[in-house]
Structures are given as C-alpha cells and as structure tokens.
C-alpha cells in the first residue's frame, strides 16, 4: 500500500494528476469527495469534477468523517482518492456554525481536532492505496482577518502531518509534478 499526498495551488493540475495516479494504478477506485455545494458557483465546480471522473469509479460524498470512510472502503485491491483536504478542513472549521471574530484568538470546534486525529489514525490502518489531494495555501501574503490566518495555519499543519504519514508527497504547479518525498510517481 502506498500513501501519496498531492499538493498544489488553485488550478495547478493537482486533481488531474491525482486522477491519473488512480487510473494508472489499475485498481478499483473509490473517490471520496469532500466538497459541499454552498452556492451555485460551487455546484458548478462539483459538476465539472463529476463529469471528468470515470463512470466506473465509486463516488462517496463525505464532508466531515473522512477517517471513517477510509476505513469503511479499505481493501488491498482498491485505491482511495480523497479530493480534497482543503475543503474538508473548511467544513470542519465551520461545522459548528460559529461566526468567528475578525480579530483575536480563534477557538476551534472540538470536532476539528477529533476528525483530524481520526484521519491520521485511519490513514495508518487503511489497507488501500490512498491518494490525498490538498491545496498549498501558505505561499502568498499573510491574509487579513483572524479566521483566514487560522485557516492558513491549520492547512499548513494538516499538510505537514499528512506528508509525514505518506510515502510520497508531490507538488504540482502548472500541471507539472515535482516529487518532494519518496519514489517518482
């Protein structure tokens, strides 16, 4: 079993690269989608991703309990593709419905750390090959507003934790993969 973290910016080609890894594996693919359609623009993005996926892939929509789904679909003859950890992190951050202040310290919901711990544990126990897709959001200027800075910090921590647990980490920019950790893909 291999665990691969695919990182990149918005429209970097990271999802397409992850899809190619899944196809090239020759295994049954379970695609775990974390996005939720909160508005028409996001619904269009989701529809675009769905249309681009092979019809034989099993799609599971899971906005929060990602670790549970990894274990549920775990099988040596499968590859599980998770797209994406960034939207999952947003879902967790706003799961309580809390309105965060523009300034001051942010108190994260209990579900936030609980689900991240469950994901890390499930990733180590999963019998499938796993490909995780995540945005690298910390390469620009420091964002304005406490919640935005909190998100960038937590995304960076999550990416580091997942990279430590994965066999490979690949950064994609302009559709070109750069292997950061592990063997070439």
XYZ file of N, CA, C and O in Angstrom:
740
model
N 0.834 -1.182 0.000
C 0.000 0.000 0.000
C 0.877 1.242 0.000
O 1.887 1.294 0.688
N 0.462 2.203 -0.784
C 1.170 3.478 -0.803
C 0.214 4.584 -0.407
O -0.989 4.506 -0.664
N 0.784 5.577 0.198
C 0.037 6.778 0.562
C 0.742 7.946 -0.119
O 1.938 8.151 0.083
N -0.024 8.687 -0.911
C 0.535 9.797 -1.676
C -0.238 11.062 -1.361
O -1.465 11.075 -1.429
N 0.493 12.118 -1.027
C -0.095 13.444 -0.831
C 0.237 14.271 -2.059
O 1.416 14.408 -2.424
N -0.792 14.809 -2.717
C -0.619 15.653 -3.892
C -1.012 17.069 -3.496
O -2.169 17.326 -3.159
N -0.032 17.957 -3.538
C -0.226 19.353 -3.148
C -0.146 20.259 -4.365
O 0.538 19.943 -5.334
N -0.794 21.407 -4.281
C -0.675 22.420 -5.325
C -1.610 23.569 -5.044
O -2.434 23.503 -4.129
N -1.484 24.602 -5.819
C -2.370 25.754 -5.689
C -3.656 25.545 -6.466
O -3.868 24.498 -7.083
N -4.492 26.556 -6.446
C -5.745 26.505 -7.198
C -5.436 26.383 -8.686
O -4.553 27.071 -9.206
N -6.105 25.480 -9.360
C -5.966 25.233 -10.799
C -4.535 24.888 -11.200
O -4.090 25.192 -12.299
N -3.829 24.224 -10.307
C -2.439 23.835 -10.571
C -2.336 22.542 -11.368
O -1.275 22.219 -11.887
N -3.433 21.768 -11.418
C -3.408 20.466 -12.063
C -3.302 19.319 -11.074
O -3.151 18.166 -11.459
N -3.412 19.623 -9.782
C -3.233 18.587 -8.752
C -4.321 17.519 -8.817
O -4.024 16.335 -8.687
N -5.570 17.894 -9.044
C -6.646 16.901 -9.116
C -6.493 16.016 -10.342
O -6.670 14.795 -10.263
N -6.136 16.616 -11.483
C -5.910 15.833 -12.692
C -4.757 14.855 -12.516
O -4.825 13.702 -12.963
N -3.708 15.296 -11.849
C -2.570 14.426 -11.581
C -2.990 13.269 -10.674
O -2.649 12.113 -10.925
N -3.742 13.575 -9.622
C -4.222 12.528 -8.712
C -5.122 11.543 -9.445
O -5.026 10.321 -9.230
N -5.970 12.047 -10.314
C -6.828 11.167 -11.117
C -5.983 10.216 -11.976
O -6.288 9.025 -12.083
N -4.925 10.740 -12.587
C -4.048 9.889 -13.415
C -3.383 8.803 -12.567
O -3.264 7.656 -13.007
N -2.950 9.149 -11.360
C -2.369 8.135 -10.477
C -3.382 7.024 -10.201
O -3.032 5.838 -10.204
N -4.632 7.423 -9.967
C -5.683 6.436 -9.694
C -5.915 5.534 -10.897
O -5.986 4.309 -10.765
N -6.020 6.122 -12.062
C -6.252 5.339 -13.284
C -5.081 4.392 -13.537
O -5.281 3.205 -13.825
N -3.859 4.911 -13.412
C -2.665 4.103 -13.690
C -2.451 2.982 -12.685
O -1.735 2.028 -12.974
N -3.102 3.061 -11.532
C -2.942 2.003 -10.525
C -3.561 0.692 -10.994
O -3.166 -0.380 -10.539
N -4.580 0.776 -11.868
C -5.273 -0.416 -12.332
C -6.211 -1.009 -11.295
O -6.803 -2.068 -11.515
N -6.352 -0.334 -10.175
C -7.213 -0.834 -9.101
C -8.602 -0.221 -9.181
O -8.823 0.789 -9.853
N -9.521 -0.847 -8.464
C -10.842 -0.255 -8.274
C -10.633 1.064 -7.534
O -9.864 1.125 -6.571
N -11.308 2.119 -7.980
C -11.125 3.437 -7.372
C -12.379 3.852 -6.613
O -13.490 3.794 -7.142
N -12.157 4.261 -5.382
C -13.204 4.900 -4.579
C -12.774 6.347 -4.412
O -11.698 6.633 -3.880
N -13.605 7.234 -4.914
C -13.328 8.669 -4.894
C -14.135 9.284 -3.759
O -15.366 9.233 -3.779
N -13.446 9.836 -2.775
C -14.141 10.485 -1.666
C -14.079 11.988 -1.890
O -13.007 12.593 -1.872
N -15.248 12.558 -2.144
C -15.383 13.989 -2.404
C -15.789 14.690 -1.111
O -16.733 14.273 -0.448
N -15.058 15.745 -0.767
C -15.347 16.463 0.484
C -16.124 17.753 0.273
O -16.576 18.360 1.236
N -16.287 18.167 -0.969
C -16.944 19.448 -1.260
C -18.438 19.397 -0.977
O -19.081 18.362 -1.141
N -18.960 20.523 -0.566
C -20.409 20.708 -0.440
C -20.788 21.922 -1.291
O -20.023 22.883 -1.392
N -21.941 21.863 -1.892
C -22.389 22.938 -2.781
C -23.121 24.006 -1.980
O -24.341 23.973 -1.868
N -22.375 24.954 -1.461
C -22.970 26.029 -0.674
C -23.568 27.131 -1.516
O -24.352 27.939 -1.030
N -23.191 27.182 -2.798
C -23.722 28.197 -3.701
C -23.656 27.668 -5.137
O -23.122 26.591 -5.386
N -24.191 28.436 -6.065
C -24.272 27.987 -7.459
C -22.889 27.806 -8.076
O -22.668 26.861 -8.845
N -21.951 28.675 -7.754
C -20.612 28.557 -8.323
C -19.937 27.268 -7.868
O -19.321 26.572 -8.662
N -20.106 26.925 -6.591
C -19.502 25.687 -6.080
C -20.209 24.471 -6.680
O -19.561 23.469 -6.985
N -21.499 24.556 -6.866
C -22.240 23.456 -7.502
C -21.714 23.220 -8.919
O -21.578 22.070 -9.355
N -21.378 24.283 -9.627
C -20.813 24.165 -10.971
C -19.445 23.499 -10.917
O -19.128 22.633 -11.734
N -18.629 23.876 -9.947
C -17.302 23.262 -9.789
C -17.437 21.761 -9.518
O -16.697 20.952 -10.078
N -18.360 21.408 -8.642
C -18.573 19.993 -8.305
C -19.028 19.217 -9.536
O -18.530 18.120 -9.816
N -19.957 19.793 -10.296
C -20.449 19.136 -11.511
C -19.318 18.936 -12.516
O -19.232 17.880 -13.170
N -18.425 19.911 -12.635
C -17.277 19.805 -13.538
C -16.375 18.642 -13.120
O -15.945 17.852 -13.958
N -16.100 18.530 -11.827
C -15.267 17.423 -11.325
C -15.957 16.078 -11.578
O -15.304 15.116 -11.994
N -17.259 15.994 -11.303
C -18.000 14.738 -11.525
C -17.923 14.303 -12.981
O -17.724 13.129 -13.282
N -18.130 15.262 -13.880
C -18.145 14.947 -15.318
C -16.789 14.437 -15.803
O -16.733 13.651 -16.752
N -15.727 14.834 -15.144
C -14.397 14.419 -15.566
C -13.939 13.081 -15.015
O -12.903 12.561 -15.423
N -14.706 12.521 -14.085
C -14.327 11.239 -13.465
C -14.813 10.058 -14.274
O -15.919 10.083 -14.814
N -14.027 8.985 -14.322
C -14.517 7.767 -14.979
C -15.793 7.250 -14.312
O -15.917 7.271 -13.084
N -16.724 6.793 -15.123
C -18.031 6.367 -14.600
C -17.945 5.121 -13.725
O -18.816 4.898 -12.884
N -16.889 4.321 -13.900
C -16.786 3.098 -13.085
C -16.268 3.364 -11.673
O -16.288 2.473 -10.832
N -15.816 4.562 -11.384
C -15.362 4.883 -10.029
C -16.559 5.000 -9.099
O -17.611 5.528 -9.464
N -16.385 4.527 -7.887
C -17.392 4.721 -6.841
C -17.135 6.079 -6.205
O -16.012 6.362 -5.790
N -18.165 6.913 -6.154
C -18.026 8.229 -5.530
C -18.752 8.240 -4.204
O -19.913 7.839 -4.113
N -18.045 8.695 -3.181
C -18.597 8.831 -1.835
C -18.474 10.299 -1.455
O -17.379 10.866 -1.526
N -19.566 10.914 -1.093
C -19.528 12.309 -0.657
C -19.479 12.337 0.862
O -20.391 11.835 1.528
N -18.388 12.886 1.409
C -18.199 12.920 2.862
C -17.537 14.237 3.265
O -16.334 14.402 3.092
N -18.310 15.162 3.814
C -17.737 16.459 4.174
C -16.995 16.476 5.514
O -16.187 17.378 5.732
N -17.209 15.509 6.401
C -16.610 15.585 7.740
C -15.875 14.323 8.193
O -14.734 14.399 8.625
N -16.523 13.168 8.150
C -15.990 11.935 8.749
C -15.097 11.174 7.772
O -15.343 10.027 7.418
N -14.025 11.811 7.355
C -13.133 11.261 6.346
C -12.430 9.990 6.821
O -12.335 9.012 6.083
N -11.954 9.969 8.049
C -11.296 8.783 8.591
C -12.205 7.573 8.576
O -11.781 6.463 8.218
N -13.459 7.765 8.941
C -14.427 6.659 8.930
C -14.586 6.081 7.524
O -14.676 4.865 7.345
N -14.615 6.951 6.520
C -14.776 6.484 5.140
C -13.538 5.741 4.650
O -13.659 4.750 3.917
N -12.344 6.192 5.043
C -11.131 5.460 4.655
C -11.188 4.030 5.166
O -10.876 3.082 4.443
N -11.609 3.864 6.415
C -11.689 2.515 6.987
C -12.835 1.710 6.379
O -12.715 0.506 6.162
N -13.939 2.367 6.095
C -15.101 1.677 5.513
C -14.770 1.075 4.152
O -15.192 -0.029 3.831
N -14.022 1.793 3.330
C -13.733 1.357 1.964
C -12.372 0.674 1.839
O -11.975 0.280 0.735
N -11.687 0.496 2.942
C -10.353 -0.084 2.951
C -10.342 -1.502 2.396
O -11.089 -2.370 2.839
N -9.483 -1.739 1.385
C -9.321 -3.054 0.774
C -8.032 -3.020 -0.047
O -7.790 -2.038 -0.755
N -7.232 -4.080 0.013
C -5.962 -4.086 -0.739
C -6.129 -3.945 -2.250
O -5.205 -3.516 -2.926
N -7.300 -4.273 -2.778
C -7.498 -4.186 -4.228
C -8.083 -2.839 -4.662
O -8.485 -2.684 -5.809
N -8.118 -1.865 -3.748
C -8.681 -0.551 -4.059
C -7.641 0.546 -3.905
O -6.713 0.441 -3.121
N -7.888 1.627 -4.629
C -7.211 2.883 -4.399
C -8.284 3.876 -3.975
O -9.326 3.972 -4.628
N -8.053 4.551 -2.880
C -8.980 5.575 -2.401
C -8.366 6.931 -2.698
O -7.245 7.224 -2.283
N -9.095 7.747 -3.440
C -8.651 9.091 -3.796
C -9.516 10.082 -3.025
O -10.744 10.062 -3.157
N -8.910 10.930 -2.237
C -9.622 11.943 -1.450
C -9.349 13.303 -2.070
O -8.208 13.753 -2.130
N -10.398 13.975 -2.495
C -10.262 15.300 -3.095
C -11.345 16.202 -2.507
O -12.512 16.037 -2.810
N -11.025 17.120 -1.634
C -9.684 17.468 -1.216
C -9.676 17.783 0.282
O -10.708 18.065 0.869
N -8.484 17.739 0.854
C -8.323 18.010 2.285
C -8.599 19.471 2.627
O -8.991 19.785 3.747
N -8.408 20.368 1.689
C -8.633 21.791 1.949
C -10.109 22.084 2.194
O -10.464 22.787 3.143
N -10.971 21.531 1.353
C -12.411 21.729 1.564
C -12.865 21.009 2.827
O -13.710 21.508 3.569
N -12.292 19.845 3.093
C -12.601 19.107 4.319
C -12.246 19.939 5.540
O -13.019 20.038 6.488
N -11.069 20.575 5.509
C -10.647 21.428 6.615
C -11.622 22.591 6.801
O -11.998 22.921 7.924
N -12.054 23.193 5.712
C -13.057 24.276 5.791
C -14.354 23.769 6.400
O -14.956 24.451 7.238
N -14.782 22.590 5.976
C -16.009 22.008 6.528
C -15.887 21.837 8.037
O -16.825 22.130 8.786
N -14.735 21.332 8.494
C -14.521 21.142 9.932
C -14.486 22.470 10.665
O -15.066 22.612 11.748
N -13.805 23.434 10.084
C -13.649 24.732 10.724
C -14.998 25.409 10.953
O -15.222 26.040 11.982
N -15.909 25.232 10.020
C -17.204 25.903 10.121
C -18.335 24.945 10.491
O -19.512 25.288 10.375
N -18.005 23.756 10.985
C -19.014 22.744 11.314
C -19.927 23.149 12.459
O -21.068 22.708 12.527
N -19.458 23.999 13.343
C -20.276 24.391 14.496
C -21.237 25.523 14.160
O -22.120 25.843 14.959
N -21.054 26.129 12.982
C -21.903 27.255 12.614
C -21.497 28.547 13.307
O -22.177 29.561 13.200
N -20.371 28.500 13.999
C -19.905 29.675 14.744
C -19.467 30.783 13.804
O -18.884 30.534 12.753
N -19.765 32.011 14.204
C -19.278 33.191 13.498
C -17.979 33.611 14.170
O -17.979 33.961 15.341
N -16.888 33.564 13.443
C -15.581 33.866 14.024
C -15.315 35.367 13.991
O -15.707 36.051 13.047
N -14.618 35.865 15.001
C -14.297 37.300 15.037
C -13.219 37.652 14.017
O -12.440 36.794 13.599
N -13.185 38.925 13.628
C -12.158 39.391 12.690
C -10.798 39.523 13.365
O -9.769 39.505 12.704
N -10.812 39.709 14.670
C -9.567 39.846 15.426
C -9.633 38.950 16.643
O -10.700 38.520 17.068
N -8.478 38.679 17.220
C -8.446 37.887 18.449
C -8.205 36.422 18.175
O -8.100 35.981 17.032
N -8.132 35.665 19.244
C -7.844 34.241 19.157
C -9.070 33.457 18.704
O -10.199 33.744 19.099
N -8.831 32.473 17.887
C -9.891 31.618 17.356
C -9.933 30.331 18.186
O -8.908 29.681 18.372
N -11.111 29.972 18.653
C -11.297 28.701 19.342
C -11.935 27.736 18.356
O -13.040 27.965 17.871
N -11.210 26.667 18.051
C -11.682 25.712 17.054
C -12.678 24.737 17.672
O -12.537 24.357 18.835
N -13.687 24.299 16.903
C -14.659 23.337 17.426
C -13.982 22.009 17.783
O -12.991 21.617 17.164
N -14.513 21.315 18.774
C -13.943 20.031 19.211
C -13.866 19.039 18.061
O -12.910 18.261 17.959
N -14.859 19.060 17.188
C -14.893 18.159 16.041
C -13.657 18.333 15.159
O -13.183 17.386 14.541
N -13.117 19.526 15.122
C -11.974 19.856 14.286
C -10.784 18.945 14.579
O -10.283 18.255 13.708
N -10.350 18.915 15.823
C -9.189 18.094 16.193
C -9.544 16.610 16.247
O -8.727 15.756 15.878
N -10.756 16.297 16.659
C -11.197 14.897 16.723
C -11.131 14.246 15.344
O -10.590 13.148 15.185
N -11.662 14.911 14.331
C -11.678 14.349 12.979
C -10.283 14.295 12.366
O -9.960 13.359 11.623
N -9.437 15.265 12.672
C -8.068 15.219 12.166
C -7.312 14.037 12.768
O -6.566 13.351 12.062
N -7.508 13.792 14.050
C -6.878 12.631 14.690
C -7.393 11.325 14.091
O -6.625 10.385 13.862
N -8.701 11.281 13.818
C -9.290 10.079 13.216
C -8.737 9.838 11.814
O -8.484 8.696 11.429
N -8.537 10.907 11.051
C -7.971 10.756 9.708
C -6.556 10.195 9.793
O -6.214 9.256 9.069
N -5.734 10.741 10.664
C -4.352 10.261 10.793
C -4.328 8.787 11.188
O -3.575 7.991 10.622
N -5.158 8.415 12.123
C -5.223 7.025 12.562
C -5.691 6.114 11.435
O -5.117 5.053 11.179
N -6.747 6.516 10.737
C -7.296 5.709 9.639
C -6.286 5.563 8.512
O -6.175 4.493 7.907
N -5.539 6.608 8.237
C -4.550 6.546 7.160
C -3.491 5.492 7.455
O -3.057 4.779 6.553
N -3.115 5.351 8.707
C -2.106 4.346 9.062
C -2.673 2.925 9.058
O -1.921 1.971 8.905
N -3.988 2.777 9.208
C -4.626 1.458 9.263
C -5.215 1.007 7.927
O -5.513 -0.173 7.753
N -5.421 1.920 7.017
C -6.102 1.632 5.758
C -5.297 0.644 4.914
O -4.090 0.807 4.720
N -5.968 -0.390 4.407
C -5.315 -1.420 3.589
C -5.251 -1.042 2.116
O -4.671 -1.769 1.323
N -5.846 0.066 1.734
C -5.855 0.518 0.338
C -4.680 1.436 0.054
O -4.112 2.040 0.965
N -4.351 1.567 -1.231
C -3.521 2.690 -1.647
C -4.388 3.931 -1.449
O -5.611 3.889 -1.671
N -3.773 5.023 -1.030
C -4.520 6.257 -0.785
C -3.799 7.413 -1.462
O -2.581 7.544 -1.350
N -4.578 8.246 -2.154
C -4.081 9.492 -2.728
C -4.900 10.615 -2.112
O -6.126 10.634 -2.219
N -4.202 11.520 -1.440
C -4.831 12.681 -0.811
C -4.482 13.926 -1.618
O -3.310 14.139 -1.934
N -5.472 14.743 -1.928
C -5.254 15.993 -2.646
C -5.460 17.134 -1.667
O -6.433 17.131 -0.902
N -4.539 18.105 -1.687
C -4.653 19.234 -0.768
C -4.049 20.483 -1.396
O -3.100 20.393 -2.173
N -4.593 21.620 -1.046
C -4.049 22.882 -1.530
C -2.892 23.327 -0.654
O -2.932 23.167 0.562
N -1.907 23.911 -1.296
C -0.842 24.593 -0.576
C -1.239 26.062 -0.573
O -1.193 26.712 -1.608
N -1.699 26.552 0.563
C -2.264 27.902 0.625
C -1.346 28.912 1.291
O -1.653 30.096 1.327
N -0.234 28.486 1.818
C 0.616 29.384 2.599
C 1.751 30.018 1.837
O 2.718 30.465 2.442
N 1.677 30.096 0.528
C 2.801 30.613 -0.250
C 2.620 32.072 -0.664
O 3.464 32.623 -1.356
N 1.540 32.681 -0.226
C 1.284 34.068 -0.598
C 1.449 34.992 0.596
O 2.103 34.658 1.579
N 0.816 36.132 0.516
C 0.888 37.093 1.607
C 0.052 36.607 2.786
O -0.845 35.776 2.628
N 0.344 37.108 3.960
C -0.436 36.763 5.154
C -1.823 37.379 4.990
O -1.959 38.573 4.761
N -2.872 36.545 5.079
C -4.219 37.065 4.837
C -4.700 37.994 5.953
O -4.238 37.925 7.090
N -5.652 38.822 5.599
C -6.280 39.740 6.540
C -7.387 38.993 7.280
O -8.139 38.240 6.677
N -7.503 39.173 8.556
C -8.568 38.562 9.347
C -8.092 37.328 10.081
O -7.360 36.493 9.539
N -8.516 37.216 11.320
C -8.074 36.130 12.195
C -8.461 34.755 11.663
O -7.652 33.822 11.713
N -9.672 34.611 11.149
C -10.104 33.293 10.696
C -9.325 32.861 9.450
O -8.980 31.686 9.289
N -9.001 33.797 8.586
C -8.206 33.471 7.394
C -6.800 33.047 7.782
O -6.257 32.081 7.237
N -6.198 33.763 8.730
C -4.860 33.375 9.194
C -4.905 32.024 9.893
O -4.022 31.184 9.714
N -5.944 31.784 10.679
C -6.116 30.495 11.356
C -6.216 29.378 10.325
O -5.585 28.330 10.472
N -6.996 29.595 9.265
C -7.149 28.580 8.223
C -5.812 28.263 7.559
O -5.457 27.098 7.382
N -5.059 29.284 7.189
C -3.758 29.067 6.549
C -2.846 28.277 7.486
O -2.170 27.330 7.061
N -2.829 28.645 8.758
C -2.002 27.927 9.735
C -2.424 26.462 9.844
O -1.581 25.561 9.821
N -3.707 26.217 9.979
C -4.198 24.843 10.147
C -4.006 24.015 8.884
O -3.701 22.822 8.964
N -4.145 24.630 7.711
C -3.900 23.912 6.460
C -2.438 23.505 6.371
O -2.118 22.384 5.980
N -1.546 24.404 6.755
C -0.125 24.074 6.758
C 0.199 22.945 7.719
O 0.959 22.024 7.391
N -0.393 22.986 8.908
C -0.175 21.905 9.880
C -0.718 20.572 9.371
O -0.083 19.529 9.524
N -1.917 20.607 8.771
C -2.512 19.387 8.228
C -1.638 18.816 7.114
O -1.371 17.606 7.085
N -1.187 19.662 6.195
C -0.339 19.184 5.102
C 0.947 18.557 5.640
O 1.386 17.517 5.151
N 1.548 19.172 6.647
C 2.764 18.608 7.235
C 2.493 17.247 7.874
O 3.277 16.299 7.707
N 1.387 17.145 8.597
C 1.047 15.877 9.259
C 0.781 14.778 8.236
O 1.241 13.636 8.403
N 0.066 15.097 7.173
C -0.231 14.096 6.153
C 1.039 13.716 5.390
O 1.260 12.537 5.085
N 1.900 14.682 5.086
C 3.153 14.381 4.396
C 4.024 13.450 5.233
O 4.675 12.550 4.700
N 4.007 13.636 6.548
C 4.797 12.769 7.429
C 4.284 11.331 7.399
O 5.073 10.386 7.523
N 2.982 11.149 7.218
C 2.379 9.815 7.201
C 2.412 9.158 5.821
O 2.186 7.953 5.708
N 2.643 9.951 4.794
C 2.611 9.430 3.423
C 3.991 8.972 2.969
O 5.015 9.459 3.435
N 3.972 8.007 2.034
C 5.204 7.505 1.422
C 5.756 8.493 0.406
O 6.957 8.566 0.190
N 4.829 9.202 -0.256
C 5.203 10.158 -1.290
C 4.469 11.462 -1.064
O 3.321 11.467 -0.617
N 5.133 12.544 -1.435
C 4.493 13.855 -1.486
C 4.913 14.479 -2.809
O 6.094 14.463 -3.164
N 3.921 14.977 -3.535
C 4.170 15.536 -4.862
C 3.556 16.930 -4.909
O 2.386 17.111 -4.551
N 4.340 17.899 -5.350
C 3.847 19.258 -5.533
C 3.585 19.455 -7.013
O 4.453 19.153 -7.848
N 2.396 19.960 -7.364
C 2.039 20.175 -8.762
C 1.875 21.680 -8.999
O 1.147 22.356 -8.271
N 2.576 22.181 -10.005
C 2.445 23.580 -10.434
C 2.401 23.582 -11.954
O 3.191 22.872 -12.602
N 1.473 24.330 -12.529
C 1.316 24.416 -13.984
C 1.170 23.030 -14.613
O 1.632 22.778 -15.721
N 0.544 22.111 -13.868
C 0.317 20.755 -14.361
C 1.535 19.853 -14.301
O 1.470 18.709 -14.752
N 2.631 20.355 -13.755
C 3.883 19.596 -13.710
C 4.148 19.091 -12.285
O 4.199 19.897 -11.349
N 4.333 17.782 -12.109
C 4.585 17.239 -10.782
C 6.061 17.342 -10.390
O 6.951 17.113 -11.210
N 6.289 17.695 -9.137
C 7.620 17.723 -8.559
C 7.568 16.834 -7.321
O 6.835 17.141 -6.370
N 8.289 15.715 -7.331
C 8.273 14.802 -6.191
C 9.089 15.406 -5.059
O 10.266 15.729 -5.231
N 8.442 15.594 -3.910
C 9.085 16.159 -2.735
C 9.593 15.074 -1.796
O 10.547 15.291 -1.058
N 8.919 13.929 -1.808
C 9.250 12.838 -0.904
C 8.927 11.529 -1.602
O 7.875 11.389 -2.224
N 9.796 10.540 -1.454
C 9.526 9.205 -1.956
C 9.928 9.005 -3.403
O 10.502 9.885 -4.046
N 9.578 7.832 -3.926
C 9.963 7.477 -5.298
C 9.147 8.257 -6.323
O 8.063 8.748 -6.019
N 9.667 8.360 -7.548
C 8.901 9.026 -8.607
C 7.570 8.311 -8.815
O 7.450 7.113 -8.620
N 6.608 9.087 -9.233
C 5.269 8.519 -9.476
C 5.137 8.115 -10.919
O 5.691 8.675 -11.799
